[in-house]
XYZ file of C-alpha atoms in Angstrom:
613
model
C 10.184 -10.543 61.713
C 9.221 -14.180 60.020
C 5.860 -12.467 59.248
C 7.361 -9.091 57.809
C 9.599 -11.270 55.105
C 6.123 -13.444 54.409
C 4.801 -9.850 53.638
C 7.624 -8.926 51.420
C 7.338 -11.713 49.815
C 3.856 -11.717 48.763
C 4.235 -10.443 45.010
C 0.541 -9.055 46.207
C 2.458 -6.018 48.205
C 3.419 -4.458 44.853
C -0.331 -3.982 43.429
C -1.453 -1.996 46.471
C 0.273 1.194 45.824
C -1.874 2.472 43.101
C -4.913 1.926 45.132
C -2.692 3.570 48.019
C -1.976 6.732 45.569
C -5.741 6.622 44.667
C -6.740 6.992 48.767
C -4.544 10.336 49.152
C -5.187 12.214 46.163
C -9.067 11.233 47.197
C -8.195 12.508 50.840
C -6.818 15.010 49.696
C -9.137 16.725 47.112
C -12.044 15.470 49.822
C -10.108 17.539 53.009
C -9.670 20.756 50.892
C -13.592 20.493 50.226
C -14.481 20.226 53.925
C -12.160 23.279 55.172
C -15.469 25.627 54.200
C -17.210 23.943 57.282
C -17.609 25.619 60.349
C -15.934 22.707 61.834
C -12.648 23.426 60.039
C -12.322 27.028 59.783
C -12.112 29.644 62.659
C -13.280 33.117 62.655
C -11.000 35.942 62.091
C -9.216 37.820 65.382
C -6.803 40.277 65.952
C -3.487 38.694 67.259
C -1.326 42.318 67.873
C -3.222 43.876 70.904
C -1.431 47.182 70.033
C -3.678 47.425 67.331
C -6.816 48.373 68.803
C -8.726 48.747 65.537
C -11.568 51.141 65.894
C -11.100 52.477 69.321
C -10.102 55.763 68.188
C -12.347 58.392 67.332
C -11.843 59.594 63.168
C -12.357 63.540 62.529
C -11.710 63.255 58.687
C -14.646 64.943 57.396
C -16.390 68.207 57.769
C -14.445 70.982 55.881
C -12.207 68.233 54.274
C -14.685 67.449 51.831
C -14.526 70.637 49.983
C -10.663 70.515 49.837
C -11.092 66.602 48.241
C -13.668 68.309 45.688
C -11.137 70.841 45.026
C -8.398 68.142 44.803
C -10.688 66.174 42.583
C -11.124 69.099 39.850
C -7.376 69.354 39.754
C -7.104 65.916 38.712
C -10.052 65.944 36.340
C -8.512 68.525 34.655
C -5.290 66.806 34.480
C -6.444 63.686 32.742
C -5.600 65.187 29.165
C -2.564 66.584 30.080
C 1.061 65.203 29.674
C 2.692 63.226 31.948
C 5.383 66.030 32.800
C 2.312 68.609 33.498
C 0.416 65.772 35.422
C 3.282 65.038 37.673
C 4.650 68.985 38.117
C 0.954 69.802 39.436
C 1.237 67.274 41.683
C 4.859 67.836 43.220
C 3.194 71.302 43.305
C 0.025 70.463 45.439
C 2.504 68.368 48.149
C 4.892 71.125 48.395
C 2.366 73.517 48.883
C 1.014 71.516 52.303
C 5.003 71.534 52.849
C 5.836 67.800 52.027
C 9.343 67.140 51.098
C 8.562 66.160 47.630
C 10.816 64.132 44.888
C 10.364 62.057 41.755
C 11.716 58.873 40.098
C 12.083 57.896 36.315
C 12.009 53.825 35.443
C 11.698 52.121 31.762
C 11.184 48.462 31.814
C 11.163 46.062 28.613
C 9.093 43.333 28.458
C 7.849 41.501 25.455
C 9.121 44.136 22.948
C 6.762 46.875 24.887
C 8.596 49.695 26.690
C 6.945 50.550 30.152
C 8.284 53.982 31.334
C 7.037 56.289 33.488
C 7.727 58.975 36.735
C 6.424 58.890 39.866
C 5.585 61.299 42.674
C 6.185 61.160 46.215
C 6.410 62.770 49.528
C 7.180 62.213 53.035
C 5.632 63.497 56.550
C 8.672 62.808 59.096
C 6.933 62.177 61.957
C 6.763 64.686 64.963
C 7.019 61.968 67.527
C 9.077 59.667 65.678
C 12.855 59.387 64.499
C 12.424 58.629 61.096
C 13.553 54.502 61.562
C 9.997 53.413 60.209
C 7.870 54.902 57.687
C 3.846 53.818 56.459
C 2.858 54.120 53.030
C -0.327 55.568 51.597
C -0.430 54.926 47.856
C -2.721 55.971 44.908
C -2.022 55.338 41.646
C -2.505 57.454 38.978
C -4.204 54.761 36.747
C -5.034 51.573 38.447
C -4.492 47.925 37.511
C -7.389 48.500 34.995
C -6.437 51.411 33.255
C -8.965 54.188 34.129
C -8.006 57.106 36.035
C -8.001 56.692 39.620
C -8.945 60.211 39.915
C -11.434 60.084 43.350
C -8.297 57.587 45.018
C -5.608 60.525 43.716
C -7.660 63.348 45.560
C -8.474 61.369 48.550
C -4.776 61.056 48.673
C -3.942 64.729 48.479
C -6.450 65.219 51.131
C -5.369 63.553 53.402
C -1.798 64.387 53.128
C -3.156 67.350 53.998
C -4.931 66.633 56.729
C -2.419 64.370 58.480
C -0.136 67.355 58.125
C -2.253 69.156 60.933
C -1.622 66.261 63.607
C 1.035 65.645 65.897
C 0.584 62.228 67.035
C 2.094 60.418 64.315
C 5.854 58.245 66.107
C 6.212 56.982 62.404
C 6.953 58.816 58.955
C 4.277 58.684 56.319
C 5.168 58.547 52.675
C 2.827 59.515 49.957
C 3.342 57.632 46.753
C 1.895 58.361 43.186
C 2.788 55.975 40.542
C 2.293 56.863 37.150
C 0.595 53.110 36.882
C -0.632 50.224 38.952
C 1.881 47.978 37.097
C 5.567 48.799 37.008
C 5.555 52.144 38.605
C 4.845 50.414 42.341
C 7.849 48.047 41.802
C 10.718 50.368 40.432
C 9.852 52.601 44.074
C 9.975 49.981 46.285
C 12.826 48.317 44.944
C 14.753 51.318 44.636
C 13.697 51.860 48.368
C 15.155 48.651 49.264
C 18.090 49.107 47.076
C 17.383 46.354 44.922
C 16.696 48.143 41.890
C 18.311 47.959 38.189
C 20.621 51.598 37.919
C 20.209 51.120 33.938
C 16.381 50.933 34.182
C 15.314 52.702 37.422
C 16.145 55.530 38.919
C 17.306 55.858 43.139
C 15.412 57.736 45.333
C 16.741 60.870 46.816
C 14.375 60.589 49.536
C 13.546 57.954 52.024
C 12.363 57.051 55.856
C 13.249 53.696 57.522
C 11.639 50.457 57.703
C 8.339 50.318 56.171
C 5.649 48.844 58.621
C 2.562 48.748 56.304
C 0.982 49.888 52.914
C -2.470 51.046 52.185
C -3.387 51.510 48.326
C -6.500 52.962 47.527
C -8.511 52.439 44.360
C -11.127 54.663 43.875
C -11.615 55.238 39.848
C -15.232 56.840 40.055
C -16.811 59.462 41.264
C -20.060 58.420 42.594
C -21.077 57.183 46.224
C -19.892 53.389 46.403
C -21.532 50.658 48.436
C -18.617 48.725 49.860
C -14.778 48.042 50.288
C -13.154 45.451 48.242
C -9.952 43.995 50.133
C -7.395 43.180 47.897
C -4.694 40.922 49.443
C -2.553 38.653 46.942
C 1.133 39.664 46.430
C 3.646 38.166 44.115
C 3.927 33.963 44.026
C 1.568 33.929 46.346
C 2.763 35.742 49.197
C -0.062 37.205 51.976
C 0.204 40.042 53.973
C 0.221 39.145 57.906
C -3.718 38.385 58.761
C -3.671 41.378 61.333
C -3.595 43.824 58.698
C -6.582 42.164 56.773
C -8.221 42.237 59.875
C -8.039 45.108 60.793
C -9.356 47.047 57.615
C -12.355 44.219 58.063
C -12.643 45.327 61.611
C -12.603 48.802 61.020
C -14.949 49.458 57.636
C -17.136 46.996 58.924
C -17.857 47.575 62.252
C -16.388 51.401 62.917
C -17.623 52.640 59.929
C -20.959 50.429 58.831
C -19.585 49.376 55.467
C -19.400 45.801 53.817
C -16.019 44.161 53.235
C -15.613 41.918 50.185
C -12.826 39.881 48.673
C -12.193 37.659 45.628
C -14.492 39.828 43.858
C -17.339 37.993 45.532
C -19.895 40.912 45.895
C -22.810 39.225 46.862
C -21.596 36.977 50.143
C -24.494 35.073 52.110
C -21.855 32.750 54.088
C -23.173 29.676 52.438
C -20.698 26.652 52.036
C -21.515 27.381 48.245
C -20.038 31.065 48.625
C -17.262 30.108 50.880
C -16.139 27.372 48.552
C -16.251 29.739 45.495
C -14.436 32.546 47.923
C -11.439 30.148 48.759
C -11.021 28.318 45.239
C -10.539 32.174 43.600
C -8.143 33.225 46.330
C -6.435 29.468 45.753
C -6.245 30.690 41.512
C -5.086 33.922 42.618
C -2.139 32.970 44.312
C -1.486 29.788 42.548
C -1.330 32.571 38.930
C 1.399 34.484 41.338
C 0.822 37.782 39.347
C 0.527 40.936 41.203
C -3.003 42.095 42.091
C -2.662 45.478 42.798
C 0.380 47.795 43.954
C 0.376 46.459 47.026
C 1.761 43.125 45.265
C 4.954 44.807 44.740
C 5.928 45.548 48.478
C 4.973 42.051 50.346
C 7.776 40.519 48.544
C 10.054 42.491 51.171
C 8.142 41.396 53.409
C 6.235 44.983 53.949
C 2.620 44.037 54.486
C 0.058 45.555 52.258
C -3.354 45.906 51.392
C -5.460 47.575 48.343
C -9.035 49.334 49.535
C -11.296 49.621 46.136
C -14.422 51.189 46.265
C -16.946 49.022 44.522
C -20.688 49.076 43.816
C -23.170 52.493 44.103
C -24.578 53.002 47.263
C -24.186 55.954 50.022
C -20.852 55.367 50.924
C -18.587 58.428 49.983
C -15.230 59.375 50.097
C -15.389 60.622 53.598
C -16.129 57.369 54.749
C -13.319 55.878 52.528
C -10.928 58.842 54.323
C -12.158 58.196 58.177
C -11.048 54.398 57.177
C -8.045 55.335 56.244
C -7.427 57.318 59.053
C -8.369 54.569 61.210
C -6.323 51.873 60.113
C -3.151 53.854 59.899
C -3.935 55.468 63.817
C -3.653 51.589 64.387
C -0.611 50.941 62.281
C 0.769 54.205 64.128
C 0.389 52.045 67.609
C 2.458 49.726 66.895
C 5.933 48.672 69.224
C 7.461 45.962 66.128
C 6.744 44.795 62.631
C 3.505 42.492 62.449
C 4.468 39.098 63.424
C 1.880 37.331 65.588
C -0.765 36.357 63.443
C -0.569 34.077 60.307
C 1.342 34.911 56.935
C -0.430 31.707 55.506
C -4.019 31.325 55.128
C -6.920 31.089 52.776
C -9.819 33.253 53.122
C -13.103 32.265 52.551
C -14.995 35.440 54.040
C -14.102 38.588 55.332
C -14.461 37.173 58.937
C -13.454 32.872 58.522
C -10.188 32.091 56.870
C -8.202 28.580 57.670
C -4.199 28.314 58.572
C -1.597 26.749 56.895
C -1.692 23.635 59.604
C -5.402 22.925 58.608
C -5.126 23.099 54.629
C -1.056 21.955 54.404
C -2.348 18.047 54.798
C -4.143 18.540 51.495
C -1.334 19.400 49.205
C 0.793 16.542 50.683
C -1.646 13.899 50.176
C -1.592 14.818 46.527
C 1.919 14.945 46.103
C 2.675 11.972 48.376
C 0.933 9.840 45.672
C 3.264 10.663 43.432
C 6.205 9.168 45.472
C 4.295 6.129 46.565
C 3.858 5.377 43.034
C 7.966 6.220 42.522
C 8.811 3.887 45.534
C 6.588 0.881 43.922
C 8.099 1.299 40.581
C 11.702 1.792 42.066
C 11.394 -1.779 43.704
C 9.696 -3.346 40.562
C 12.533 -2.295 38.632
C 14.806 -4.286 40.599
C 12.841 -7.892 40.225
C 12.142 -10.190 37.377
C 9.600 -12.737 37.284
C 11.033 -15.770 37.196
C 8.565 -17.044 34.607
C 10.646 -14.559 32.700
C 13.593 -16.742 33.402
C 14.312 -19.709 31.216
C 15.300 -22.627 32.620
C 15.500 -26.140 31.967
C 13.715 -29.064 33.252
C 14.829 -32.239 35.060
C 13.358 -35.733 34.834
C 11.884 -36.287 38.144
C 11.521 -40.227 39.758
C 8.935 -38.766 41.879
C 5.830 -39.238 41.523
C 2.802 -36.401 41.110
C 1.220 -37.050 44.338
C 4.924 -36.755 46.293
C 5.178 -32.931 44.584
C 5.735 -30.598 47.561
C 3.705 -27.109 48.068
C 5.376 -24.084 46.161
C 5.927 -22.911 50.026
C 8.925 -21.996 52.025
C 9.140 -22.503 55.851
C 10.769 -19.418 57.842
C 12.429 -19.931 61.051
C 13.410 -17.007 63.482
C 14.572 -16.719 66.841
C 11.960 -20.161 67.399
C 9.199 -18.763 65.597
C 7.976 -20.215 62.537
C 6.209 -18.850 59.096
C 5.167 -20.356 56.393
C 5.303 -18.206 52.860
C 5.048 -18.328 49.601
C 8.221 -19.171 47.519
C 9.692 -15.834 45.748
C 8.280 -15.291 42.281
C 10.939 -12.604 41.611
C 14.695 -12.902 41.820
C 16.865 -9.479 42.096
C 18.630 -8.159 39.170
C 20.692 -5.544 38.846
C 19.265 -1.938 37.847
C 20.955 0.246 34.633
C 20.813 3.492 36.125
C 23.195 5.868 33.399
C 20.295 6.000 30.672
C 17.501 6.830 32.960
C 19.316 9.605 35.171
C 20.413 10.880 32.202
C 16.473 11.225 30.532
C 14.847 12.761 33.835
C 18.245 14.908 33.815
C 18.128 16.002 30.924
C 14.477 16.619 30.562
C 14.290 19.015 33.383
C 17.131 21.130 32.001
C 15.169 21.053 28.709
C 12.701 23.352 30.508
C 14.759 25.811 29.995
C 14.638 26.506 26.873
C 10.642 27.589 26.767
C 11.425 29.073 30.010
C 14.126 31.315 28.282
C 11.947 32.003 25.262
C 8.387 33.075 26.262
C 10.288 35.418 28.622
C 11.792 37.132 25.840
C 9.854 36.487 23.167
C 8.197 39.760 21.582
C 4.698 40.506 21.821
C 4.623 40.205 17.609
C 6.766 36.934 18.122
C 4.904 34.897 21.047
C 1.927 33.792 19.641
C 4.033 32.178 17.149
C 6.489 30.842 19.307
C 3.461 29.352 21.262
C 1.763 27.524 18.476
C 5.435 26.234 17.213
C 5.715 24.608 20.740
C 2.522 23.321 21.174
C 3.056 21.323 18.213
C 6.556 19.910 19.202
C 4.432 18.837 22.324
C 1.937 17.294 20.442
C 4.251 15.199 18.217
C 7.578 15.399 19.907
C 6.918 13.079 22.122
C 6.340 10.646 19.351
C 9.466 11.423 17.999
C 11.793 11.193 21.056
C 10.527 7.511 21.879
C 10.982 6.832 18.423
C 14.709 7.804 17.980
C 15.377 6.459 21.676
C 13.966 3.137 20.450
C 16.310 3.012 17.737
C 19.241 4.242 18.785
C 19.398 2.943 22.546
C 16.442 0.138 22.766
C 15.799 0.826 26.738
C 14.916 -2.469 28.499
C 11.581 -2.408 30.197
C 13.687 -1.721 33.128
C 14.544 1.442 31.912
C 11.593 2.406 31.800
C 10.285 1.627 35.048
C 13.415 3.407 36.316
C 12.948 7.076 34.379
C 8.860 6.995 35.249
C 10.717 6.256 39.350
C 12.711 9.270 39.142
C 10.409 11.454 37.162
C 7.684 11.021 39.555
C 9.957 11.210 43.095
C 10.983 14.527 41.805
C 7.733 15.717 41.118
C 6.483 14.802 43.884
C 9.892 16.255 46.158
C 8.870 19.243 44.228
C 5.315 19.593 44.898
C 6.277 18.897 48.804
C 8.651 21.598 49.020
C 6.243 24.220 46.901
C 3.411 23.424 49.321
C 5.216 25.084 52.147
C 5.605 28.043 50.066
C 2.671 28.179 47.503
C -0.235 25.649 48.615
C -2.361 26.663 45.963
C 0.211 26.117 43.152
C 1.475 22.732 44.355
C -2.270 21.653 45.383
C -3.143 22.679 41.779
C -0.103 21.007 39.555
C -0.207 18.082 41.731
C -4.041 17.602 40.909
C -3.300 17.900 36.879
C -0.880 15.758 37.113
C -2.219 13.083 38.739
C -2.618 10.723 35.864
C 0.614 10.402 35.218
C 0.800 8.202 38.446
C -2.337 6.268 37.228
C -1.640 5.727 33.373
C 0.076 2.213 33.048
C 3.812 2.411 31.925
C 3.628 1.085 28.410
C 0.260 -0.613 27.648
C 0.476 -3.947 25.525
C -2.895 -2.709 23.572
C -2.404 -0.314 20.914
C -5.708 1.300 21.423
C -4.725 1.667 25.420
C -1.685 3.140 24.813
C -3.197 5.957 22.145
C -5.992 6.359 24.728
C -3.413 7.174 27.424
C -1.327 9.334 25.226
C -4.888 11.669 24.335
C -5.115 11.429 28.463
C -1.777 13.311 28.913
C -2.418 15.682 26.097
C -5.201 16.576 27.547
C -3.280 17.452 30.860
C -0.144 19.179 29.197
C 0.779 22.523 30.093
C -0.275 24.549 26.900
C -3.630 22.460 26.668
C -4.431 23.601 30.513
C -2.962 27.181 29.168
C -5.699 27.353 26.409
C -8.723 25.956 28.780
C -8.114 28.803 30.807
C -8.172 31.114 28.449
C -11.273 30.373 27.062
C -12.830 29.758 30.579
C -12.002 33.123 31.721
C -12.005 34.453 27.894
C -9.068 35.939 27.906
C -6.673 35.801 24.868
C -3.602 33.147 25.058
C -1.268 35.581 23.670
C -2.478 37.943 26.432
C -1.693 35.552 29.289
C 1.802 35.110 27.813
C 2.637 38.503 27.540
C 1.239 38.790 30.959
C 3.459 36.123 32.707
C 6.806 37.795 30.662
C 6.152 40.787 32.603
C 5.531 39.469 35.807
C 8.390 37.610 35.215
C 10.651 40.811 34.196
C 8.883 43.405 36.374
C 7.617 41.487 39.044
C 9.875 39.018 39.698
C 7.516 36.406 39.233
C 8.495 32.758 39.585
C 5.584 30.340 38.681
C 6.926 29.765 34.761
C 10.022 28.118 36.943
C 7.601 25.540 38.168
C 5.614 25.393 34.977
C 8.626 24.774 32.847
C 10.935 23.181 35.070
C 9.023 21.317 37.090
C 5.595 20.359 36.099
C 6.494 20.093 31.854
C 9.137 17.897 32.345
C 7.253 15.394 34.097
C 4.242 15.490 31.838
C 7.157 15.284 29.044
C 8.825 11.872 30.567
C 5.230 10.516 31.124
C 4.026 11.268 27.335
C 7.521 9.881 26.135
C 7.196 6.450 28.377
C 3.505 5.865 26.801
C 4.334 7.099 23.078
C 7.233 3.840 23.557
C 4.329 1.620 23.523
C 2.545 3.032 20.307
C 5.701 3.746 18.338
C 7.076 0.364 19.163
């Protein structure tokens, strides 16, 4: 005990948690780099035994090809026509291998666009089954690119065809045809789940049970193709269970001889290089939490799902597409429960390594730990003063200077003795209203750009954007300024609203890492110099310097550097994120605006004090 109070103190204690924030963001940026190691990731299994990928023998082939060429002709020649025509042919083709067969309108809004549309769908009840769970085998009409996904369409039609013939099947199997890769996906599975808008999507007059698993095949070409590219990010970052992935690895590459590729990573020679690049796309990917594909749409209800995308020329053709198809939903068709054993959090770094949440996890709560170190150390500094700071008044003294005694203080406890420094600080009382009431009011502030890029038209954005980023560039200027003058916070204050600011970013960031790593993992790394920047520098030229720092790291300026990195335009990504957020149900502008901006906001405020006053 006498040597925990010498500690405390020891006005040293309070300069050590910078250097302590310093050590986990550093362990933690250093631990995500070593997961690529074979010493940190594991190689890729199969978890459900009732699986059994690729120990049944595929018969799609043979005669089936000329019925897909015949399929395929149908939908060349429907590429010009209207939607009505496109989707009456269709309904026509299912009913004809006698497929219940129904349709569904939807219109969305988003950003001033209209996004209607019809899809097409049918359902094999299964002869063996009682129609409590259903698998899905989609094809959209157009996929997330736009072109015609006319070789995935007729694949589809085949092989509703074919699995027509078979009586093995103990669950349903419902054919879907969006009209597009986007919103089309969405409005049928939520109005499958019941969860859909009546004044904007239509119900569905037919439906199965529980759906155990959705394939989606993209196969916009109609050339031989050299691989399968797995597509596996859902909505806010949400996986599919790891069985599934594994077993479409398992089966094209092993059953059926054909590579297996991810992150758009063609070229994979298992090289830390590769497998670093491989997990820091998937960790963009989910951190965006935009939909990928239409299998996005369905993990949300926690229906696993997969996209297969033909990529590359080679001698792969769609017979070898169909027999993997086949496969994997023979497997799905084994199984006794949903998919639960293997992981729902992971990142991949190769079609065969991935790591689990327990390995990566430590990582994101190094970096966001630093934040709350830093709010503890400020949090107790707000409640000292210096008592330099303290006038007081001296007292003639018959002493003489050699009879001065040490500036020491002798503890005694329970018969043990210390000796330690006097204090240097004496406790004050902390003014908590104004501060509360800044971080409070700050993070409801987000709000209001939360409310307006998600409603903003597509004419109206771009100039809602550049009106905001300049309020961010000078507002902060502006707030310290009238706060200065109409409330004159004591330095105390300040302390206190950079405490609070940074324990709830760093609560936040916690929280979010249990849910999306690779957003929290990525926030929490931008942010990080708003734990390092000093509170309010005495030099001008500091303080400016530190001010440039957090423009640097603001929202809109790490909105613009990715659009020129990945050269896309800003008003694009925008427009993008209002319809995930009005389609998809997308939730990462919640942290953007809500979270992360209002902290950048209360950091650029704190440091403008400095150069305004």
């Amino acid at each position: 005990a006498p040597t925990i109070l010498t500690l405390r103190r020891d006005p040293r204690i309070l300069k050590l948690p910078p250097y302590l924030s310093a050590v986990c963001v550093l362990i933690g940026v250093v631990w995500l780099l070593l997961l690529p190691l074979d010493k940190y990731s594991r190689q890729t299994y199969i978890s459900e035994n009732a699986l059994l990928p690729g120990q049944v023998h595929t018969y799609f082939g043979g005669s089936e090809q000329n019925v897909f060429r015949a399929f395929k002709h149908e939908v060349d020649s429907l590429a010009a026509e209207t939607e009505d025509v496109v989707l009456e042919k269709l309904g026509d083709i299912f009913k004809s291998t006698g497929l219940k067969t129904a349709r569904q309108q939807y219109s969305y809004n988003s950003s001033g666009r209209s996004h209607d549309g019809e899809n097409v769908y049918s359902i094999l009840h299964a002869p063996r089954g009682d129609a409590t769970e259903a698998i899905v085998l989609v094809a959209a009409w157009r996929n997330m690119d736009g072109d015609l996904n006319q070789s995935g369409v007729a694949l589809l039609l085949t092989l509703a065809r074919y699995f027509k013939r078979w009586s093995l099947w103990s669950k349903d199997i419902i054919f879907l045809i969006p009209a597009d890769s986007r919103a089309g996906p969405q409005a049928w599975v939520d109005a499958y789940h019941d969860a859909h808008s009546p004044h904007s999507v239509a119900p569905l007059t037919l439906k199965s049970g529980a759906l155990q698993g959705v394939l989606v095949l993209d196969y916009a070409f109609s050339h031989r193709f050299e691989s399968i590219h797995i597509v596996y990010d859902g909505i806010n970052g949400q996986l599919p269970n790891l069985d599934l992935f594994n077993t479409a690895v398992s089966i094209a590459s092993g059953q059926m001889g054909m590579g297996a590729c991810l992150q758009r990573m063609w070229k994979h020679n298992d090289s830390y290089k590769k497998r670093l690049q491989t997990m820091l796309r998937g960790m963009v990917s989910q951190g965006l939490g935009h939909a990928s594909g239409p299998h996005s749409s369905f993990i949300p209800y926690h229906v696993d799902a997969i996209t297969l995308q033909a990529v590359g020329e080679g001698w792969q053709d769609a017979m070898a597409m169909g027999r993997s198809v086949e496969s994997i939903f023979r497997s799905l068709n084994n199984l006794l429960e949903h998919l639960h054993q293997s992981f729902f959090f992971y990142l991949l770094m190769q079609a065969n390594r991935f790591v689990s949440i327990g390995t990566y996890l430590p990582s994101a709560m190094l970096v966001a730990v630093n934040f709350t170190i830093t709010a503890i150390a400020l949090w107790v500094q707000s409640g000292h003063h210096a008592t330099s700071d303290i006038p007081s008044v001296k007292v003639a003294s018959t002493a003489s200077v050699g009879s001065e005694k040490p500036d020491v203080d002798i503890i005694v406890h329970n018969g043990m003795f210390a000796v330690a420094p006097k204090e240097n600080f004496v406790i004050v009382e902390r003014q908590l209203f104004l501060p509360l009431t800044l971080v409070a009011g700050a993070h409801s502030l987000g709000i209001v750009p939360l409310y307006i890029f998600n409603h903003s038209s597509d004419q109206t954005i771009t100039a809602n954007m550049l009106l905001f980023a300049l309020l961010n560039l000078f507002g902060p200027y502006v707030s310290s300024a009238l706060l200065t003058r109409f409330f004159s916070p004591k330095p105390q204050q300040y302390l206190l609203v950079k405490s609070f600011s940074l324990l709830l970013l760093g609560m936040f960031l916690s929280a979010l890492a249990t849910l999306n790593f690779s957003l929290a993992f990525l926030i929490g790394l931008i942010s990080t110099p708003l734990t390092f920047l000093p509170l309010r520098p005495v030099r001008p030229a500091v303080a400016v310097g530190g001010s440039m720092m957090l423009n640097l790291v603001s929202p809109f300026a790490v909105l613009f550097a990715g659009s020129m990195y990945w050269d896309v335009p800003v008003q694009h990504v925008l427009v993008e994120a209002a319809f995930g957020w009005n389609v998809w149900g997308m939730r990462t502008q919640v942290v953007v605006w809500c979270v992360w901006w209002p902290a950048w906001l209360i950091g650029t405020v704190v440091m403008a004090s400095s150069v305004v006053g």
